[in-house]
Short mmCIF file of C-alpha atoms in Angstrom, two decimals:
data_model
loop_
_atom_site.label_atom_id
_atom_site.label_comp_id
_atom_site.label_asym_id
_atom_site.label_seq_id
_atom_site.Cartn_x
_atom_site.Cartn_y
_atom_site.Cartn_z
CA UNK A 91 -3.72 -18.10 -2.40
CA UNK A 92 0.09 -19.26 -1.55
CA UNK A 93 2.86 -17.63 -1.89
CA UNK A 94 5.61 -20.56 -3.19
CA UNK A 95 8.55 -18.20 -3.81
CA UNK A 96 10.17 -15.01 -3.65
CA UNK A 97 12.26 -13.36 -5.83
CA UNK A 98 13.30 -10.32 -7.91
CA UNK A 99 13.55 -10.01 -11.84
CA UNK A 100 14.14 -6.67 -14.07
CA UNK A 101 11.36 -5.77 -16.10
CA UNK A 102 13.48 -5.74 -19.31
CA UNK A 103 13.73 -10.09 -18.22
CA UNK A 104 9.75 -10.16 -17.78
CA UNK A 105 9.34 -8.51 -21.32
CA UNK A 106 11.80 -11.11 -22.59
CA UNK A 107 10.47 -13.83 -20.88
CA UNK A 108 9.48 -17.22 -22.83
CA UNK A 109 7.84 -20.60 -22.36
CA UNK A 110 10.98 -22.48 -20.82
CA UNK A 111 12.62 -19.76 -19.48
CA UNK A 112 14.35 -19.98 -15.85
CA UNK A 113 13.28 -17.60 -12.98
CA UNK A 114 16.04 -17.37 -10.46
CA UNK A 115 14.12 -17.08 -6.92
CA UNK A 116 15.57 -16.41 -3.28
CA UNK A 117 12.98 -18.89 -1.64
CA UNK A 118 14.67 -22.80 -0.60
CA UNK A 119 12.14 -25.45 -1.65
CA UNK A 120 12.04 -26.32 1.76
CA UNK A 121 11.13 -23.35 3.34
CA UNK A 122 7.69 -22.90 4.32
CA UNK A 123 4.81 -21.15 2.01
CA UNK A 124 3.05 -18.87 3.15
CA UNK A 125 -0.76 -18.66 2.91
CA UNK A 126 -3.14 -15.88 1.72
CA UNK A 127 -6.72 -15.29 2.74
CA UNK A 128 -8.30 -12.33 0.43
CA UNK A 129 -4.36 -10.95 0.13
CA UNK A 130 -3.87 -11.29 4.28
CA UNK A 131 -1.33 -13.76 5.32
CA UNK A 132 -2.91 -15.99 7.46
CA UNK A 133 -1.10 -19.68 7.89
CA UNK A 134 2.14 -20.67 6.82
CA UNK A 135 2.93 -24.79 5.77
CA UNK A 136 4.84 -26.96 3.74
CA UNK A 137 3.38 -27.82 0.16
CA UNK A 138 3.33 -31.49 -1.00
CA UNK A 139 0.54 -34.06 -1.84
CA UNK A 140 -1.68 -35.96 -0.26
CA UNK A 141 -3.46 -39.42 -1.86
CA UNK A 142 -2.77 -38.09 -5.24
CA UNK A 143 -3.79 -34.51 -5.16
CA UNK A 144 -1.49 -31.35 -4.46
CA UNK A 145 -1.97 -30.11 -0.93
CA UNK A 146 -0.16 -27.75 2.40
CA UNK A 147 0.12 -29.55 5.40
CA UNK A 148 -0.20 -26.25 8.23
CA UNK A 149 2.56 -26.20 10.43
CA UNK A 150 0.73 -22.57 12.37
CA UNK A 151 -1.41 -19.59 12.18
CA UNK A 152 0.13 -16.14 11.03
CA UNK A 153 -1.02 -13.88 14.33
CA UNK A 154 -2.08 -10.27 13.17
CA UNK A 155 -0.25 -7.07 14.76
CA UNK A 156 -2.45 -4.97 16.19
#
């Protein structure tokens, strides 16, 4: 999984929400996603396409704390 975006909304907005609606987030569009394996982050990258199809180019590995 990826995470595109970060960001905080009241639960009373989530019950409200509807198709159109406008999430504010706290994540630029350029700043790089961050990429799960089985919920661990593991790689982060920039998202984009590549010959037609959505895709992350990796800019590094994610190094686990021990």
């Amino acid at each position: 999984s990826v995470e595109l975006a970060r960001g905080n909304v009241p639960a009373r907005f989530v019950a409200e929400m509807q198709p159109g609606d406008i999430i504010p987030l706290e994540t630029s569009p350029t700043e790089e996603a961050i990429i799960k394996v089985e919920g661990v982050p593991k790689y982060r990258g920039f998202v984009g396409s590549s010959r037609g199809s959505r895709a992350i180019r990796l800019t590094g590995a994610i190094m686990k704390e021990d």
